[in-house]
Amino acid sequence: MPGYLDDLIKRSKQKAPTPAAGATPALAPAPAPSKPPSKPMLASSIPRAVGKPTPAPAPSETATLGKVVEPAPRPAQMPETAPTPPGTDEVPGGEKIDAYGFATLYKMPDGSKVYYVPVPKSSGPERRILDTIKEAATRLITVTPDEIRDPDERRQFFKKRVLEIIESSPELGVPASKLDFYADTVVRDMIGYGPLDLLLADDKLEEIMVLGPNKPVYVFHRKHEMMRTNIEFSQDSDILAIIDRIARDVGRRIDVKSPLLDARLPDGSRVNATIPPVSIEGSTITIRKFRDDPFTIVDLAKFGTMDTSLGAFLWLVVEGMKAKPANIIVAGGTGSGKTTTLNTLASFIPRGERILTMEDTAEIKLPIEHWIRFETRPPGIEGSGEVDMDTLVKNSLRMRPDRVIVGEVRGAEAATLFTAMNTGHDGSLGTVHANSATETLVRLKSPPMNVPELMLAALNLIIVQKRIHDRRKGTIRRVTEVAEVTGVLEGKPQLVYLFEWDAATDKIKPTGVPSRFLQELGRYTGASHVQIQDEIRKRKEFLDKLVAEGTRDIETVCKRIQDYTG
């Protein structure tokens, strides 16, 4: 092996020629130098070493050949303290504003913000050493990533082997302080999503945006909002290699004939990718990350999205005092937090009810035992096998659900869902892209949803949530109105606003208008108006207590709510 590495190092020290079109990307394992491939090669496509094969690892480290392939592993969570990035320089002229895990955040003189992580430079000695290690690893490690099913075992196995290569090759000149840096970088490129793994590991990021080659990758931070990173892809083939890996992980294809990709990563993050010719300046990747620990009503109250008074009201109507739950639509624009609020409403559902959720991308997370999740399926490579939302909703009605939850209502499934509401499936929930309660009704009645006006009588409440750019607080998310749908059966559909947001005080306030649904709930439960209002007050006090205690994780909050007895 030393002789082989010596030869690689000699070649790596030679002046590197300008990469030709179609050359192997830096993020993919390098092929044999004598025969460059016509397209990017990934770790799984590299042939095994010639000659006597290396013995396979023990069963604990690998899986039996021929089994189902596991997708790329989710990156490990970021450590609590930020290590000193080896082989990199700090952002010149920047003021450090935050540091955690592998990330250091800076504010620049022009007001922009930079998200900095330790990644190798696209050229220079550091890159040449990494390329040498990757080429050696792809030829000396005879186990392909697909053979190890467990993501953690896979990462540990490859890192161990890469470290062995580095440590047994002092001619590489890698100091002991940088062993982990080089090993982790090589492993990310071989079995993960390259430098994007560092961003995927950060739970404080909402969005990861790759704009194309020779452009910085951007992120949207939950606290610091839009930020530029120090990650940049020098060639479009580098981005294509990552897109290709994502597509293969989910059994999809992306090429000139089908240049768009919508998929879900193993950690649940939603990814959209485009390639030329539809994206003119190169390939793009947009990843919407979802928290491992979703927000609860306690978080929304602390953020100011809604207060505990509104939270108590919504808890009562979703639960329906176990007699008559409300049918509710959450409306809002992109990134307004509709799904987060939908998840919060679903956590109010009483224990023991059978819940079926249908989504384009599985985002809802509930600590509930009797819960079945469905996800739509796009057409396969042959153009067949599609399962759309309408099909899932129709199928769910044959499964005796107590609650039907649709992640996003946008097409023919709307009429199916409202049919369910009108045939006794109370407590249904869903989201719609709309900016107001009035617009929600218009969209529901218009193509492609085409819900007959008479069926709108089954809809009780519309919750509108918006993402607002406040000049004092920055970007905030607020429930701006809660409206009740009335008068449909009389031929005069109208909206009665029960809660409205006051921008001057940044508070959501009750309008004082009586709720017809609460009157109907009284008829089903035998409770008077005074008793129902008293119950809402008690629930508000209960939520206030949770907020004061700082109890916020979904498991605990959901259990405490389900254990509530008044």
Short mmCIF file of C-alpha atoms in Angstrom, two decimals, residues 31-469:
data_model
loop_
_atom_site.label_atom_id
_atom_site.label_comp_id
_atom_site.label_asym_id
_atom_site.label_seq_id
_atom_site.Cartn_x
_atom_site.Cartn_y
_atom_site.Cartn_z
CA PRO A 31 -11.63 7.06 -10.81
CA ALA A 32 -8.41 5.68 -12.25
CA PRO A 33 -6.46 8.62 -13.73
CA SER A 34 -5.75 6.83 -17.00
CA LYS A 35 -9.42 6.60 -18.00
CA PRO A 36 -11.62 9.52 -16.85
CA PRO A 37 -15.34 8.76 -16.91
CA SER A 38 -17.83 10.67 -18.99
CA LYS A 39 -20.05 11.36 -15.99
CA PRO A 40 -19.57 11.81 -12.23
CA MET A 41 -18.84 8.59 -10.38
CA LEU A 42 -20.07 7.86 -6.88
CA ALA A 43 -18.66 5.53 -4.27
CA SER A 44 -21.07 2.73 -5.13
CA SER A 45 -20.04 2.80 -8.81
CA ILE A 46 -16.28 2.34 -8.18
CA PRO A 47 -15.10 -1.20 -9.03
CA ARG A 48 -13.59 -3.33 -6.29
CA ALA A 49 -9.85 -3.62 -5.92
CA VAL A 50 -8.14 -5.90 -8.42
CA GLY A 51 -6.38 -8.97 -7.08
CA LYS A 52 -6.98 -10.82 -3.87
CA PRO A 53 -10.08 -9.31 -2.23
CA THR A 54 -9.91 -7.91 1.25
CA PRO A 55 -11.87 -10.11 3.69
CA ALA A 56 -15.36 -8.79 4.38
CA PRO A 57 -15.95 -7.17 7.78
CA ALA A 58 -17.71 -9.03 10.56
CA PRO A 59 -21.51 -9.31 10.36
CA SER A 60 -21.84 -6.54 12.93
CA GLU A 61 -20.21 -4.14 10.50
CA THR A 62 -21.84 -5.18 7.24
CA ALA A 63 -25.10 -6.59 6.00
CA THR A 64 -25.70 -9.57 3.76
CA LEU A 65 -25.40 -8.78 0.05
CA GLY A 66 -28.65 -8.48 -1.87
CA LYS A 67 -30.69 -6.95 0.92
CA VAL A 68 -32.66 -3.74 0.60
CA VAL A 69 -30.36 -0.74 0.20
CA GLU A 70 -30.50 1.86 2.95
CA PRO A 71 -30.36 5.52 1.88
CA ALA A 72 -27.53 7.81 2.88
CA PRO A 73 -27.45 8.22 6.68
CA ARG A 74 -28.66 11.30 8.43
CA PRO A 75 -25.65 13.29 9.67
CA ALA A 76 -24.98 13.12 13.38
CA GLN A 77 -26.16 16.03 15.47
CA MET A 78 -23.75 18.90 15.90
CA PRO A 79 -21.69 18.92 19.11
CA GLU A 80 -22.45 21.50 21.76
CA THR A 81 -19.16 23.36 21.48
CA ALA A 82 -17.61 24.67 18.31
CA PRO A 83 -14.19 23.17 17.52
CA THR A 84 -11.47 25.22 15.91
CA PRO A 85 -11.82 24.56 12.16
CA PRO A 86 -8.55 23.05 10.95
CA GLY A 87 -7.05 24.17 7.68
CA THR A 88 -9.41 27.14 7.33
CA ASP A 89 -9.30 30.87 7.97
CA GLU A 90 -11.79 33.00 9.85
CA VAL A 91 -14.11 35.30 7.93
CA PRO A 92 -12.12 38.51 7.42
CA GLY A 93 -13.81 41.66 8.68
CA GLY A 94 -16.63 39.77 10.33
CA GLU A 95 -17.90 40.17 13.88
CA LYS A 96 -18.59 36.83 15.57
CA ILE A 97 -22.23 36.75 16.71
CA ASP A 98 -22.72 33.06 17.53
CA ALA A 99 -20.86 29.75 17.67
CA TYR A 100 -22.05 26.21 18.28
CA GLY A 101 -21.28 22.76 16.94
CA PHE A 102 -19.19 23.10 13.81
CA ALA A 103 -20.73 26.47 12.96
CA THR A 104 -19.43 29.97 13.59
CA LEU A 105 -21.70 32.86 12.63
CA TYR A 106 -20.47 36.32 11.63
CA LYS A 107 -22.02 39.70 10.93
CA MET A 108 -20.30 41.60 8.16
CA PRO A 109 -19.81 45.40 7.95
CA ASP A 110 -22.52 45.65 5.26
CA GLY A 111 -25.06 44.02 7.60
CA SER A 112 -25.08 40.63 5.89
CA LYS A 113 -24.44 37.47 7.89
CA VAL A 114 -22.09 34.57 7.18
CA TYR A 115 -22.52 30.96 8.34
CA TYR A 116 -19.05 29.41 8.56
CA VAL A 117 -18.23 25.68 8.80
CA PRO A 118 -14.89 23.87 8.43
CA VAL A 119 -14.79 22.67 4.84
CA PRO A 120 -11.73 22.20 2.60
CA LYS A 121 -10.89 24.79 0.00
CA SER A 122 -11.72 23.93 -3.60
CA SER A 123 -8.04 23.97 -4.61
CA GLY A 124 -4.55 23.90 -3.10
CA PRO A 125 -2.55 21.37 -1.05
CA GLU A 126 -5.47 20.52 1.23
CA ARG A 127 -7.68 19.55 -1.69
CA ARG A 128 -4.92 17.49 -3.31
CA ILE A 129 -4.39 15.51 -0.09
CA LEU A 130 -8.13 14.85 0.18
CA ASP A 131 -8.34 13.71 -3.43
CA THR A 132 -5.40 11.36 -2.84
CA ILE A 133 -7.03 9.87 0.25
CA LYS A 134 -10.37 9.47 -1.54
CA GLU A 135 -8.77 7.74 -4.51
CA ALA A 136 -6.89 5.39 -2.19
CA ALA A 137 -10.01 4.71 -0.12
CA THR A 138 -12.19 3.88 -3.10
CA ARG A 139 -9.64 1.35 -4.32
CA LEU A 140 -8.52 -0.15 -1.01
CA ILE A 141 -11.91 -0.39 0.73
CA THR A 142 -13.60 -3.30 -0.99
CA VAL A 143 -16.93 -2.95 0.83
CA THR A 144 -19.44 -0.71 -0.94
CA PRO A 145 -21.68 1.62 1.12
CA ASP A 146 -24.79 -0.29 0.04
CA GLU A 147 -23.59 -3.44 1.82
CA ILE A 148 -23.93 -1.89 5.30
CA ARG A 149 -27.55 -1.26 6.08
CA ASP A 150 -27.29 0.59 9.40
CA PRO A 151 -26.38 4.26 8.70
CA ASP A 152 -24.35 4.72 11.90
CA GLU A 153 -22.43 1.48 11.42
CA ARG A 154 -21.78 2.45 7.80
CA ARG A 155 -20.31 5.81 8.75
CA GLN A 156 -18.23 4.35 11.56
CA PHE A 157 -16.92 1.54 9.35
CA PHE A 158 -15.80 3.86 6.56
CA LYS A 159 -14.28 6.38 8.94
CA LYS A 160 -12.30 3.63 10.66
CA ARG A 161 -10.96 2.39 7.33
CA VAL A 162 -10.10 5.89 6.10
CA LEU A 163 -8.26 6.65 9.36
CA GLU A 164 -6.29 3.43 8.92
CA ILE A 165 -5.22 4.56 5.45
CA ILE A 166 -4.14 7.99 6.70
CA GLU A 167 -2.33 6.72 9.81
CA SER A 168 -0.43 4.07 7.84
CA SER A 169 0.68 6.65 5.28
CA PRO A 170 2.95 9.22 6.96
CA GLU A 171 4.02 10.37 3.48
CA LEU A 172 0.64 12.16 3.26
CA GLY A 173 1.87 14.62 5.87
CA VAL A 174 -1.43 14.76 7.80
CA PRO A 175 -0.82 15.98 11.40
CA ALA A 176 -2.59 14.18 14.24
CA SER A 177 -4.70 17.27 14.99
CA LYS A 178 -6.33 17.05 11.53
CA LEU A 179 -6.97 13.31 11.31
CA ASP A 180 -10.69 13.59 12.10
CA PHE A 181 -11.10 16.58 9.76
CA TYR A 182 -9.67 14.72 6.78
CA ALA A 183 -11.39 11.42 7.61
CA ASP A 184 -14.81 13.03 8.13
CA THR A 185 -14.50 15.04 4.91
CA VAL A 186 -13.62 11.95 2.87
CA VAL A 187 -16.43 9.90 4.42
CA ARG A 188 -18.98 12.65 3.75
CA ASP A 189 -17.95 12.72 0.10
CA MET A 190 -18.02 8.93 -0.25
CA ILE A 191 -21.28 7.98 1.47
CA GLY A 192 -23.08 11.23 2.32
CA TYR A 193 -23.99 14.50 0.65
CA GLY A 194 -20.56 16.11 0.80
CA PRO A 195 -20.31 19.46 2.62
CA LEU A 196 -24.12 19.63 2.85
CA ASP A 197 -23.93 17.01 5.62
CA LEU A 198 -22.61 19.69 7.98
CA LEU A 199 -25.66 21.84 7.26
CA LEU A 200 -28.09 18.93 7.52
CA ALA A 201 -26.72 18.18 11.00
CA ASP A 202 -27.68 21.67 12.25
CA ASP A 203 -31.20 21.58 13.70
CA LYS A 204 -31.24 25.40 13.85
CA LEU A 205 -31.47 25.68 10.07
CA GLU A 206 -34.81 25.76 8.27
CA GLU A 207 -33.63 25.82 4.68
CA ILE A 208 -30.49 24.93 2.70
CA MET A 209 -30.18 26.51 -0.76
CA VAL A 210 -27.61 25.57 -3.40
CA LEU A 211 -27.81 28.20 -6.16
CA GLY A 212 -25.41 26.62 -8.63
CA PRO A 213 -21.67 26.39 -9.31
CA ASN A 214 -19.32 29.19 -8.21
CA LYS A 215 -22.00 30.67 -5.94
CA PRO A 216 -22.13 30.49 -2.15
CA VAL A 217 -24.63 28.11 -0.59
CA TYR A 218 -27.25 29.98 1.46
CA VAL A 219 -29.13 28.88 4.58
CA PHE A 220 -32.13 30.23 6.46
CA HIS A 221 -31.37 30.18 10.19
CA ARG A 222 -34.19 29.99 12.72
CA LYS A 223 -32.68 32.87 14.69
CA HIS A 224 -30.46 34.81 12.28
CA GLU A 225 -32.60 34.30 9.13
CA MET A 226 -30.96 34.34 5.67
CA MET A 227 -27.20 33.76 5.74
CA ARG A 228 -24.44 33.16 3.22
CA THR A 229 -22.15 30.20 3.90
CA ASN A 230 -18.50 29.61 3.05
CA ILE A 231 -19.48 26.49 1.07
CA GLU A 232 -19.19 26.82 -2.69
CA PHE A 233 -19.20 24.23 -5.46
CA SER A 234 -16.60 24.94 -8.14
CA GLN A 235 -18.19 22.69 -10.78
CA ASP A 236 -21.77 21.85 -11.68
CA SER A 237 -20.79 18.18 -11.76
CA ASP A 238 -20.16 18.39 -7.99
CA ILE A 239 -23.81 19.38 -7.44
CA LEU A 240 -25.02 16.81 -9.96
CA ALA A 241 -23.21 14.07 -8.04
CA ILE A 242 -25.15 14.93 -4.86
CA ILE A 243 -28.46 15.17 -6.76
CA ASP A 244 -27.78 11.80 -8.37
CA ARG A 245 -27.13 10.22 -4.97
CA ILE A 246 -30.38 11.67 -3.56
CA ALA A 247 -32.34 10.43 -6.59
CA ARG A 248 -30.91 6.93 -6.31
CA ASP A 249 -31.61 6.81 -2.58
CA VAL A 250 -35.34 7.33 -3.23
CA GLY A 251 -35.51 5.24 -6.41
CA ARG A 252 -36.06 8.21 -8.69
CA ARG A 253 -34.41 9.49 -11.85
CA ILE A 254 -33.38 12.99 -12.84
CA ASP A 255 -32.02 13.77 -16.30
CA VAL A 256 -32.59 16.07 -19.27
CA LYS A 257 -35.95 14.43 -20.00
CA SER A 258 -37.00 14.72 -16.36
CA PRO A 259 -35.01 17.67 -14.94
CA LEU A 260 -37.00 18.18 -11.72
CA LEU A 261 -36.84 16.15 -8.52
CA ASP A 262 -39.03 16.24 -5.41
CA ALA A 263 -37.99 13.81 -2.71
CA ARG A 264 -37.65 13.22 1.02
CA LEU A 265 -34.33 12.58 2.73
CA PRO A 266 -34.00 9.81 5.35
CA ASP A 267 -34.32 12.37 8.16
CA GLY A 268 -37.64 13.62 6.75
CA SER A 269 -36.27 16.79 5.15
CA ARG A 270 -37.95 17.77 1.89
CA VAL A 271 -35.65 18.28 -1.09
CA ASN A 272 -36.22 19.87 -4.49
CA ALA A 273 -33.55 19.68 -7.17
CA THR A 274 -33.32 21.07 -10.69
CA ILE A 275 -30.77 20.58 -13.45
CA PRO A 276 -30.18 22.30 -16.80
CA PRO A 277 -31.85 23.15 -19.09
CA VAL A 278 -34.67 24.23 -16.74
CA SER A 279 -32.24 25.90 -14.32
CA ILE A 280 -30.24 28.05 -16.71
CA GLU A 281 -27.13 28.76 -14.62
CA GLY A 282 -26.57 25.26 -13.30
CA SER A 283 -28.02 22.64 -10.99
CA THR A 284 -29.80 23.72 -7.80
CA ILE A 285 -30.79 22.02 -4.54
CA THR A 286 -33.32 23.33 -2.01
CA ILE A 287 -33.75 21.40 1.25
CA ARG A 288 -36.52 22.21 3.74
CA LYS A 289 -35.41 20.82 7.10
CA PHE A 290 -37.81 19.68 9.78
CA ARG A 291 -37.05 19.59 13.48
CA ASP A 292 -36.46 16.24 15.18
CA ASP A 293 -38.36 17.71 18.13
CA PRO A 294 -41.39 19.55 16.68
CA PHE A 295 -42.79 22.71 18.20
CA THR A 296 -45.70 22.42 20.62
CA ILE A 297 -48.38 24.79 21.89
CA VAL A 298 -45.90 25.87 24.58
CA ASP A 299 -43.39 26.95 21.92
CA LEU A 300 -46.03 28.77 19.88
CA ALA A 301 -47.15 30.66 22.99
CA LYS A 302 -43.56 31.66 23.81
CA PHE A 303 -42.89 32.72 20.21
CA GLY A 304 -46.07 34.80 20.16
CA THR A 305 -47.55 32.82 17.25
CA MET A 306 -50.67 32.45 19.39
CA ASP A 307 -51.38 32.99 23.06
CA THR A 308 -52.69 30.50 25.59
CA SER A 309 -56.22 31.94 25.36
CA LEU A 310 -56.43 31.02 21.68
CA GLY A 311 -54.59 27.77 22.42
CA ALA A 312 -57.20 26.80 25.02
CA PHE A 313 -60.04 27.60 22.60
CA LEU A 314 -58.47 25.50 19.83
CA TRP A 315 -57.79 22.66 22.25
CA LEU A 316 -61.49 22.61 23.20
CA VAL A 317 -62.80 22.64 19.62
CA VAL A 318 -60.30 20.05 18.35
CA GLU A 319 -61.09 17.71 21.23
CA GLY A 320 -64.79 18.64 21.01
CA MET A 321 -65.18 17.66 24.67
CA LYS A 322 -65.05 14.10 23.24
CA ALA A 323 -68.47 14.64 21.69
CA LYS A 324 -68.32 16.93 18.64
CA PRO A 325 -64.84 17.89 17.33
CA ALA A 326 -64.57 20.68 14.79
CA ASN A 327 -63.47 20.43 11.16
CA ILE A 328 -60.63 22.93 10.70
CA ILE A 329 -58.54 24.26 7.81
CA VAL A 330 -55.23 26.05 8.48
CA ALA A 331 -54.49 28.58 5.73
CA GLY A 332 -51.33 30.52 4.98
CA GLY A 333 -48.52 31.20 2.55
CA THR A 334 -45.30 29.29 1.98
CA GLY A 335 -43.16 29.13 5.11
CA SER A 336 -45.87 30.65 7.31
CA GLY A 337 -45.87 27.69 9.71
CA LYS A 338 -49.11 25.99 8.63
CA THR A 339 -47.77 22.48 9.17
CA THR A 340 -46.39 23.40 12.61
CA THR A 341 -49.79 24.69 13.68
CA LEU A 342 -51.49 21.63 12.14
CA ASN A 343 -49.15 19.40 14.15
CA THR A 344 -50.02 21.38 17.29
CA LEU A 345 -53.76 20.95 16.66
CA ALA A 346 -53.29 17.21 16.11
CA SER A 347 -51.58 16.93 19.51
CA PHE A 348 -54.92 17.97 21.09
CA ILE A 349 -56.66 14.81 19.79
CA PRO A 350 -57.73 12.56 22.69
CA ARG A 351 -55.92 9.32 23.41
CA GLY A 352 -57.43 6.22 21.83
CA GLU A 353 -58.70 7.78 18.61
CA ARG A 354 -57.60 6.31 15.27
CA ILE A 355 -55.69 8.95 13.29
CA LEU A 356 -54.80 8.73 9.59
CA THR A 357 -52.52 11.37 8.06
CA MET A 358 -51.84 11.90 4.34
CA GLU A 359 -49.06 14.14 3.06
CA ASP A 360 -47.01 14.82 -0.03
CA THR A 361 -43.93 14.84 2.20
CA ALA A 362 -44.27 13.30 5.66
CA GLU A 363 -43.86 16.21 8.09
CA ILE A 364 -46.41 15.61 10.86
CA LYS A 365 -44.91 14.07 14.01
CA LEU A 366 -47.16 12.83 16.79
CA PRO A 367 -46.36 10.73 19.88
CA ILE A 368 -49.61 8.83 19.41
CA GLU A 369 -49.80 5.04 19.20
CA HIS A 370 -52.89 4.61 17.01
CA TRP A 371 -51.59 6.68 14.11
CA ILE A 372 -51.11 5.58 10.49
CA ARG A 373 -49.05 7.75 8.14
CA PHE A 374 -49.42 7.86 4.36
CA GLU A 375 -47.32 9.65 1.78
CA THR A 376 -48.07 10.25 -1.89
CA ARG A 377 -45.88 8.55 -4.44
CA PRO A 378 -44.82 10.14 -7.75
CA PRO A 379 -44.54 8.08 -10.95
CA GLY A 380 -41.55 5.75 -11.07
CA ILE A 381 -38.85 5.58 -13.72
CA GLU A 382 -41.26 3.78 -16.08
CA GLY A 383 -43.93 6.47 -15.56
CA SER A 384 -46.21 4.18 -13.54
CA GLY A 385 -46.93 3.53 -9.89
CA GLU A 386 -48.20 7.01 -8.95
CA VAL A 387 -50.36 7.28 -5.83
CA ASP A 388 -51.88 10.76 -5.53
CA MET A 389 -53.50 12.50 -2.57
CA ASP A 390 -57.06 11.87 -3.72
CA THR A 391 -56.38 8.12 -3.88
CA LEU A 392 -54.95 8.17 -0.35
CA VAL A 393 -57.91 10.13 1.07
CA LYS A 394 -60.41 7.78 -0.59
CA ASN A 395 -58.53 4.76 0.73
CA SER A 396 -58.38 6.21 4.25
CA LEU A 397 -62.17 6.39 4.43
CA ARG A 398 -62.26 2.58 4.10
CA MET A 399 -60.04 2.21 7.18
CA ARG A 400 -62.52 3.35 9.83
CA PRO A 401 -60.70 6.54 10.83
CA ASP A 402 -61.72 8.70 13.76
CA ARG A 403 -59.62 11.57 12.36
CA VAL A 404 -58.52 12.30 8.80
CA ILE A 405 -55.65 14.78 8.47
CA VAL A 406 -54.49 16.00 5.05
CA GLY A 407 -51.12 17.77 5.05
CA GLU A 408 -52.01 20.06 2.16
CA VAL A 409 -55.29 20.27 0.28
CA ARG A 410 -54.75 21.45 -3.28
CA GLY A 411 -56.65 19.32 -5.82
CA ALA A 412 -59.36 16.71 -6.26
CA GLU A 413 -58.74 15.41 -2.74
CA ALA A 414 -60.50 18.53 -1.41
CA ALA A 415 -63.90 17.29 -2.61
CA THR A 416 -63.16 13.83 -1.18
CA LEU A 417 -62.18 15.31 2.19
CA PHE A 418 -65.31 17.46 2.34
CA THR A 419 -67.41 14.44 1.41
CA ALA A 420 -65.91 12.71 4.43
CA MET A 421 -66.71 15.72 6.62
CA ASN A 422 -70.32 15.64 5.43
CA THR A 423 -70.72 11.94 6.11
CA GLY A 424 -69.84 11.92 9.79
CA HIS A 425 -66.03 12.16 9.88
CA ASP A 426 -65.88 15.07 12.32
CA GLY A 427 -62.54 16.42 13.52
CA SER A 428 -60.88 16.43 10.09
CA LEU A 429 -57.90 18.76 9.66
CA GLY A 430 -55.96 20.10 6.69
CA THR A 431 -53.97 23.01 5.30
CA VAL A 432 -54.51 25.24 2.26
CA HIS A 433 -52.33 27.83 0.54
CA ALA A 434 -54.31 31.06 1.01
CA ASN A 435 -53.71 34.47 2.58
CA SER A 436 -57.08 35.03 4.27
CA ALA A 437 -60.21 33.21 5.35
CA THR A 438 -62.14 34.75 2.45
CA GLU A 439 -59.52 33.63 -0.04
CA THR A 440 -59.64 30.14 1.47
CA LEU A 441 -63.34 29.79 0.68
CA VAL A 442 -62.82 31.10 -2.85
CA ARG A 443 -59.97 28.65 -3.47
CA LEU A 444 -61.95 25.71 -2.10
CA LYS A 445 -64.85 26.42 -4.48
CA SER A 446 -62.63 27.07 -7.51
CA PRO A 447 -60.64 24.70 -9.77
CA PRO A 448 -58.80 22.46 -9.19
CA MET A 449 -60.45 21.79 -5.80
CA ASN A 450 -64.05 22.33 -6.94
CA VAL A 451 -65.73 21.75 -3.58
CA PRO A 452 -69.51 22.24 -4.00
CA GLU A 453 -70.67 25.24 -2.00
CA LEU A 454 -73.21 23.17 -0.10
CA MET A 455 -70.41 20.95 1.26
CA LEU A 456 -68.68 23.94 2.87
CA ALA A 457 -71.31 23.70 5.62
CA ALA A 458 -69.19 20.94 7.20
CA LEU A 459 -66.23 23.30 7.66
CA ASN A 460 -66.34 24.91 11.09
CA LEU A 461 -63.20 27.03 11.42
CA ILE A 462 -60.49 28.58 9.26
CA ILE A 463 -57.21 29.54 10.96
CA VAL A 464 -55.03 31.95 9.00
CA GLN A 465 -51.31 32.15 9.75
CA LYS A 466 -48.78 34.49 8.15
CA ARG A 467 -45.05 35.09 8.06
CA ILE A 468 -44.57 38.79 8.73
CA HIS A 469 -41.45 40.92 8.41
#
